[in-house]
């Protein structure tokens, strides 16, 4: 059985803890790999390697950094199929979806390639007689990232390319459920010429996470995951004096007004709810049907849901793959049952699904898609982040009722409105309490040069990831005031400095 190890100081490092995590193929349910869990000493070794590398990397030229990043982007492009295959094998998402994940991660590498422009400082000359003031940004030192299972390549690439481009060194703790993609990213970075120790990976569980949060040589921590863990990360990191950005969970609403193109809206609801088996924090999990649109819209979504092809991610015919683990599949399925008990109408029941034509998938972690209509706001299926292929529909009599419903949610990650009315769309984007808003776009994940992040219980910390916020997070500002006296000047003046 293959063991996935740590990556420390530019090379693989075998684990010594004797503790391992199981890595499944979700399509078959078989364990074909294991991942070594780090000890505290192994985390310390990774941090020590990063700290040593920072001495030279932090003062390296922007030209050197960008040359490596351009080469890295080239290697990622050449190996994108290979990385996507690793994602499919361990996460389960279909190959085309995995390729899209790699492409979106590469957007941040491309942003990092232009870091010489992003790090240009500011200069004000002659603010006083022969006095100039300059603002610059400098790296923090050793920074860390803790990333989730649902995007094992993209989310790490949201973090470390910008961190190293700005002169920091990085320690990554990826998900133990699908660790191979991030390990391959580190190998390719080394092949691109990244100096040893600039990027390190420690595999593991809470032992590794807690040591990262406590380690005195780590200056900042980035996290993407569930809301309870995001809260924990923020509190513990801040307690130990670290800068932190922690992105939590979501319950993303898609508001459909009566004037919307319902066929288009139904198509987009299917794509946004069931893509990647619903295991993404920007998935649409609630459709808010306004006025008399509900019955027709639900019928259109149900018709499309019944035609989805669910199967192993390496089958080109599959449109949706399995969930990440058996336990998670069963938890997601339990929400469909409880919703019926709590007053919802189960229009499409995806529980008990089995894949046809693939006998090797008999024990895979598959779940069909479910559609729940007229879901009470008190039902668990509405209140909780399900993180699976379950779409909830609620009804609202008016736009005002719908916007209140969305704004009352404790989450504020992403949201969307479907309408032909420009005035309603403009009002929505200003009034809705969420960090990312789509107008006729169901999953409004920003491009790399804008920042990703939500509001309320979807974000803990002040800055979003990547884009300008990401660059600000991984750097600290410094203001320099200088005066170069004219040689003809002389004398002593004990008065308070003035701008004259």
XYZ file of C-alpha atoms in Angstrom:
500
model
C 0.000 0.000 0.000
C 1.337 3.411 -0.935
C 2.102 5.808 1.917
C 1.891 9.543 1.294
C 4.572 11.321 3.257
C 5.558 14.826 4.278
C 7.531 17.257 2.102
C 10.132 19.092 4.165
C 13.217 20.945 3.000
C 12.626 20.152 -0.661
C 12.300 16.360 -0.342
C 9.925 13.632 0.885
C 10.239 12.825 4.577
C 8.872 9.586 5.994
C 6.584 9.891 9.004
C 7.745 8.572 12.343
C 4.563 8.789 14.432
C 3.273 5.350 13.534
C -0.133 6.940 13.009
C -1.762 6.891 9.587
C -4.940 8.090 7.950
C -6.927 6.049 5.461
C -7.114 7.371 1.896
C -10.025 5.855 -0.010
C -11.018 5.673 -3.622
C -14.548 7.023 -3.086
C -15.805 5.415 -6.281
C -15.028 1.883 -5.110
C -14.825 2.301 -1.344
C -11.423 0.629 -1.388
C -8.461 1.806 0.645
C -5.499 1.954 -1.706
C -3.301 4.474 0.147
C -2.485 5.717 3.601
C -1.133 9.054 4.748
C 1.407 9.531 7.513
C 0.284 11.763 10.380
C 2.896 14.219 11.598
C 4.300 14.429 15.080
C 4.910 17.758 16.787
C 8.611 17.284 16.026
C 7.883 16.861 12.327
C 5.822 20.040 12.249
C 8.682 21.783 14.047
C 11.114 20.455 11.434
C 8.967 21.869 8.627
C 8.776 25.254 10.338
C 12.529 25.234 10.984
C 13.139 24.474 7.311
C 10.838 27.340 6.288
C 12.467 29.706 8.758
C 15.941 28.925 7.467
C 14.803 29.347 3.851
C 13.237 32.730 4.641
C 16.659 34.221 5.411
C 17.497 34.236 1.713
C 14.068 33.938 0.064
C 12.673 36.952 1.914
C 15.337 39.227 0.416
C 15.440 37.573 -3.006
C 14.725 39.719 -6.034
C 11.267 39.941 -7.520
C 12.837 38.925 -10.811
C 14.028 35.633 -9.308
C 10.680 34.884 -7.711
C 8.670 35.613 -10.838
C 11.014 33.553 -13.029
C 10.356 30.533 -10.791
C 6.619 31.190 -10.744
C 6.464 31.444 -14.543
C 8.257 28.093 -14.780
C 5.909 26.673 -12.171
C 2.895 27.791 -14.154
C 4.350 26.088 -17.222
C 4.815 22.819 -15.318
C 1.308 22.964 -13.863
C -0.087 23.386 -17.349
C 1.900 20.420 -18.618
C 0.767 18.225 -15.710
C -2.820 19.398 -15.300
C -4.280 16.055 -16.424
C -2.088 14.180 -13.984
C -3.092 16.444 -11.088
C -6.759 16.111 -12.065
C -6.419 12.318 -12.041
C -5.064 12.447 -8.489
C -8.023 14.601 -7.445
C -10.523 12.230 -9.036
C -8.880 9.172 -7.494
C -8.993 10.527 -3.937
C -11.861 13.032 -3.905
C -14.149 11.371 -6.435
C -15.168 14.379 -8.555
C -15.402 13.807 -12.283
C -12.298 14.458 -14.363
C -13.673 17.538 -16.122
C -14.535 19.090 -12.749
C -11.052 18.264 -11.454
C -9.515 19.919 -14.501
C -11.573 23.018 -13.779
C -10.268 23.022 -10.215
C -6.668 22.966 -11.447
C -7.393 25.780 -13.901
C -8.910 27.996 -11.201
C -5.929 27.376 -8.955
C -3.580 28.307 -11.762
C -5.280 31.707 -11.956
C -3.666 32.571 -8.626
C -0.277 31.354 -9.839
C -0.714 33.690 -12.801
C -1.565 36.543 -10.432
C 1.569 35.713 -8.448
C 3.619 35.887 -11.652
C 2.788 39.602 -11.758
C 3.809 40.260 -8.176
C 6.394 42.860 -9.220
C 3.492 45.110 -10.238
C 1.376 44.268 -7.184
C 4.181 45.100 -4.744
C 4.975 48.526 -6.119
C 5.083 50.961 -3.214
C 4.007 54.593 -2.943
C 6.112 57.728 -2.741
C 5.210 61.271 -1.740
C 7.971 63.774 -2.362
C 8.512 67.121 -0.669
C 5.911 66.558 2.060
C 7.988 69.053 3.968
C 11.159 70.833 3.013
C 13.381 68.170 1.453
C 11.339 65.404 3.205
C 9.983 62.397 1.282
C 7.645 59.649 2.535
C 7.527 56.145 1.030
C 5.225 53.201 1.778
C 6.440 49.658 1.097
C 5.210 46.142 1.851
C 7.456 43.399 3.185
C 6.942 39.670 3.851
C 5.907 38.356 7.257
C 8.214 35.340 7.459
C 6.902 31.793 7.886
C 3.178 31.466 7.145
C 0.913 28.424 7.066
C -2.195 27.096 5.367
C -4.726 24.476 6.485
C -6.888 23.346 3.575
C -10.039 21.205 3.067
C -10.773 18.011 1.160
C -13.179 19.443 -1.399
C -10.566 21.307 -3.450
C -7.253 19.577 -2.709
C -5.346 21.489 -5.412
C -7.199 24.768 -5.876
C -7.423 25.926 -2.265
C -3.714 25.358 -1.538
C -3.021 27.349 -4.713
C -5.206 30.131 -3.343
C -2.593 30.481 -0.612
C 1.005 29.487 -1.177
C 1.720 31.050 -4.603
C 0.919 34.553 -3.325
C 2.643 33.885 -0.014
C 5.916 32.834 -1.620
C 5.663 35.475 -4.359
C 5.570 38.152 -1.665
C 8.699 36.682 -0.058
C 7.300 34.423 2.669
C 7.977 30.741 3.180
C 5.081 28.344 3.619
C 3.970 25.298 5.625
C 0.877 23.553 4.239
C -1.322 21.074 6.124
C -3.656 19.627 3.478
C -6.686 17.454 4.103
C -5.779 13.953 5.168
C -8.610 12.599 3.012
C -7.020 13.470 -0.366
C -3.392 14.517 0.181
C -1.697 13.447 -3.054
C -2.553 16.491 -5.185
C -0.888 18.984 -2.860
C 2.180 16.742 -2.549
C 2.466 16.768 -6.337
C 2.142 20.556 -6.351
C 5.163 20.729 -4.034
C 7.187 18.383 -6.240
C 6.488 20.527 -9.298
C 7.403 23.703 -7.405
C 10.763 22.156 -6.575
C 11.212 21.166 -10.212
C 10.478 24.779 -11.182
C 13.450 25.886 -9.083
C 11.811 26.876 -5.804
C 14.571 26.724 -3.171
C 14.406 23.973 -0.575
C 12.339 24.903 2.450
C 10.286 27.650 0.817
C 7.286 25.302 0.498
C 6.771 22.473 2.998
C 3.925 20.009 3.556
C 3.041 18.248 6.786
C 0.317 15.639 6.608
C -1.781 15.013 9.635
C -4.705 15.616 11.915
C -5.436 17.829 14.908
C -1.946 17.257 16.331
C -0.420 18.980 13.310
C -3.098 21.684 13.214
C -2.676 22.630 16.852
C 1.100 22.772 16.578
C 0.800 25.089 13.577
C -1.542 27.356 15.540
C 0.762 27.416 18.551
C 4.175 27.559 16.891
C 5.955 30.819 17.783
C 7.763 31.050 14.430
C 4.576 31.003 12.312
C 3.350 34.551 11.709
C 0.037 33.945 9.943
C -2.434 31.145 9.234
C -4.900 30.761 6.370
C -7.761 28.279 6.636
C -10.713 27.069 4.575
C -13.220 24.638 6.065
C -16.323 24.401 8.235
C -17.577 27.233 10.417
C -16.965 25.528 13.792
C -13.353 24.779 12.869
C -12.879 28.259 11.369
C -13.941 29.763 14.700
C -11.507 27.478 16.515
C -8.681 28.356 14.138
C -9.254 32.076 14.567
C -9.438 32.005 18.356
C -6.425 29.756 18.838
C -4.280 31.530 16.237
C -5.057 34.962 17.647
C -4.365 33.674 21.150
C -0.853 32.880 19.952
C -0.348 36.247 18.297
C -0.884 35.275 14.684
C -2.574 36.992 11.820
C -5.461 34.802 10.646
C -7.928 34.458 7.786
C -10.383 31.600 8.324
C -13.100 30.901 5.781
C -16.018 28.916 7.142
C -19.162 27.257 5.870
C -22.081 28.472 3.822
C -25.731 28.128 2.929
C -25.886 29.901 -0.421
C -29.252 31.157 -1.642
C -30.325 31.605 -5.262
C -33.230 34.029 -5.550
C -35.461 33.546 -8.608
C -37.841 36.399 -9.485
C -41.020 35.871 -11.521
C -39.536 37.561 -14.615
C -36.531 35.198 -14.774
C -35.961 32.744 -17.611
C -36.996 29.624 -15.698
C -35.352 27.162 -18.067
C -32.056 28.995 -17.657
C -32.557 29.242 -13.906
C -33.302 25.512 -13.654
C -30.186 24.646 -15.643
C -28.034 26.824 -13.418
C -29.622 25.489 -10.221
C -28.734 21.952 -11.312
C -25.168 22.932 -12.134
C -24.637 24.891 -8.934
C -26.334 22.468 -6.546
C -25.088 19.121 -7.788
C -21.709 19.848 -9.353
C -18.865 18.198 -7.430
C -21.625 16.296 -5.570
C -22.493 19.519 -3.754
C -19.221 19.371 -1.826
C -18.235 22.982 -2.298
C -18.753 26.032 -0.123
C -20.086 28.031 -3.067
C -22.689 25.456 -4.099
C -26.253 26.728 -4.323
C -28.032 24.865 -1.547
C -31.254 26.922 -1.362
C -33.449 28.210 -4.177
C -35.811 30.981 -3.093
C -38.740 30.997 -5.517
C -40.613 34.311 -5.480
C -44.285 34.685 -6.298
C -45.856 32.068 -8.522
C -42.583 30.750 -9.979
C -42.178 27.887 -7.516
C -44.250 25.059 -9.004
C -42.956 25.490 -12.547
C -39.355 25.982 -11.438
C -39.386 22.924 -9.171
C -40.846 20.803 -11.988
C -38.094 21.928 -14.356
C -35.356 21.216 -11.803
C -36.820 17.787 -11.021
C -36.977 16.881 -14.717
C -33.309 17.758 -15.172
C -32.238 16.051 -11.944
C -33.647 12.765 -13.147
C -31.406 12.810 -16.209
C -28.089 13.320 -14.425
C -25.517 10.591 -14.983
C -23.869 9.605 -11.701
C -20.847 7.326 -11.710
C -17.112 7.048 -11.151
C -15.182 10.213 -11.865
C -12.871 8.509 -14.362
C -15.817 7.579 -16.613
C -16.224 10.363 -19.224
C -19.982 9.751 -19.212
C -20.296 10.625 -15.508
C -21.564 14.091 -14.630
C -21.347 13.625 -10.856
C -19.168 11.336 -8.789
C -19.326 9.930 -5.252
C -18.999 11.728 -1.943
C -15.710 11.775 -0.058
C -16.440 9.119 2.606
C -19.096 6.602 3.548
C -19.803 8.476 6.779
C -20.343 11.752 4.990
C -22.629 10.120 2.426
C -24.779 8.669 5.204
C -24.915 12.007 7.025
C -26.047 13.799 3.873
C -28.692 11.136 3.251
C -30.016 11.587 6.781
C -30.997 15.182 5.959
C -33.374 13.976 3.260
C -35.128 11.685 5.728
C -35.310 14.312 8.468
C -36.613 16.920 6.031
C -39.612 14.743 5.237
C -40.230 14.223 8.947
C -40.009 17.990 9.523
C -42.570 18.960 6.903
C -40.697 19.226 3.595
C -41.888 17.687 0.344
C -39.309 15.246 -1.076
C -39.645 15.769 -4.824
C -36.547 13.756 -5.763
C -35.050 11.260 -3.307
C -31.433 10.370 -4.078
C -30.855 8.140 -1.080
C -30.220 4.467 -1.713
C -28.646 5.178 -5.078
C -26.523 2.477 -6.734
C -24.371 2.878 -9.839
C -25.342 0.810 -12.839
C -22.816 -0.602 -15.288
C -19.920 -0.376 -12.855
C -19.824 -3.464 -10.617
C -16.552 -2.213 -9.114
C -18.532 0.659 -7.606
C -20.879 -1.495 -5.520
C -19.215 -0.308 -2.299
C -18.540 3.244 -3.477
C -19.737 6.287 -1.591
C -22.446 7.242 -4.064
C -25.594 9.227 -3.409
C -28.166 10.356 -5.913
C -29.335 13.948 -6.098
C -32.231 15.058 -3.900
C -34.684 17.937 -4.309
C -36.712 19.156 -1.347
C -39.580 21.628 -1.808
C -41.527 23.810 0.626
C -38.886 23.267 3.275
C -39.727 24.901 6.616
C -37.133 27.391 7.781
C -36.921 25.493 11.073
C -35.981 22.228 9.312
C -32.420 20.963 9.700
C -32.119 20.691 5.924
C -32.556 24.459 5.713
C -30.589 25.494 8.785
C -27.482 23.306 8.400
C -24.708 23.209 5.837
C -25.358 19.788 4.276
C -22.365 19.787 1.889
C -23.863 17.254 -0.473
C -26.193 16.900 -3.485
C -29.338 18.125 -1.741
C -31.153 21.203 -3.080
C -33.673 22.929 -0.828
C -36.490 25.088 -2.261
C -38.304 27.655 -0.145
C -41.104 29.958 -1.241
C -41.430 33.719 -0.770
C -44.355 35.958 -1.715
C -42.235 38.975 -2.572
C -38.724 40.258 -3.160
C -38.750 41.920 0.269
C -39.632 38.650 1.991
C -36.938 36.829 0.015
C -34.163 39.313 0.780
C -35.045 39.233 4.471
C -34.921 35.456 4.446
C -31.442 35.478 2.887
C -30.129 38.215 5.163
C -31.419 36.430 8.258
C -29.195 33.450 7.470
C -26.186 33.172 9.762
C -23.991 32.580 6.714
C -23.027 35.098 4.083
C -20.655 33.409 1.671
C -22.243 33.672 -1.771
C -25.654 34.398 -3.228
C -27.278 34.971 -6.606
C -30.334 36.535 -8.180
C -31.969 35.449 -11.419
C -33.970 38.158 -13.133
C -34.283 40.251 -16.292
C -34.931 43.374 -14.204
C -31.800 45.517 -13.937
C -33.280 47.632 -11.175
C -34.083 44.601 -9.038
C -30.613 43.174 -9.660
C -28.940 46.434 -8.665
C -31.024 46.668 -5.526
C -30.197 43.063 -4.640
C -26.442 43.442 -4.994
C -26.495 46.435 -2.658
C -28.950 45.050 -0.084
C -27.925 41.412 0.255
C -25.614 40.549 3.141
C -23.069 38.297 1.505
C -19.479 38.609 0.382
C -19.906 37.348 -3.183
C -22.939 38.124 -5.333
C -23.981 36.774 -8.719
C -26.473 38.316 -11.117
C -27.674 35.457 -13.301
C -24.432 33.729 -12.216
C -25.127 30.960 -9.693
C -21.588 30.431 -8.355
C -19.948 33.864 -8.274
C -16.400 32.740 -7.405
C -14.206 35.769 -8.213
C -11.399 35.593 -10.748
C -7.893 35.564 -9.349
C -7.337 39.320 -9.254
C -10.446 39.888 -7.111
C -10.657 38.427 -3.615
C -12.730 35.476 -2.356
C -14.529 35.596 0.971
C -17.866 35.864 2.709
C -19.548 37.719 5.548
C -20.998 36.735 8.904
C -20.273 33.099 9.911
C -18.586 32.431 6.590
C -15.431 34.423 7.413
C -13.357 34.931 10.534
C -10.623 37.506 10.177
C -10.417 40.805 8.356
C -9.090 39.863 4.922
C -10.336 37.587 2.167
C -8.121 35.182 0.224
C -6.171 35.894 -2.959
C -6.481 39.100 -4.996
C -5.474 42.340 -3.280
C -6.635 41.065 0.107
C -4.398 38.031 -0.205
C -1.367 40.169 -0.998
C -2.141 42.432 1.960
C -2.560 39.428 4.247
C 0.862 37.999 3.437
C 2.699 41.319 3.748
C 3.114 44.055 6.334
C 3.297 47.732 5.588
C 6.175 50.024 6.416
C 6.316 53.805 6.013
C 9.714 55.445 5.585
C 10.248 59.169 6.057
C 13.572 60.570 4.799
C 15.314 63.916 4.694
C 18.571 64.561 2.888
C 19.733 68.026 4.017
C 21.297 70.353 1.560
C 25.042 70.578 2.352
C 24.603 74.321 2.762
C 22.193 73.790 5.670
C 23.613 74.052 9.161
C 22.512 74.888 12.673
C 20.463 73.382 15.476
C 16.715 73.727 15.959
C 15.158 72.186 19.091
C 11.616 73.154 18.116
C 8.867 70.660 17.255
C 9.127 69.525 13.591
C 6.670 71.307 11.326
C 5.671 71.005 7.683
C 7.282 74.226 6.581
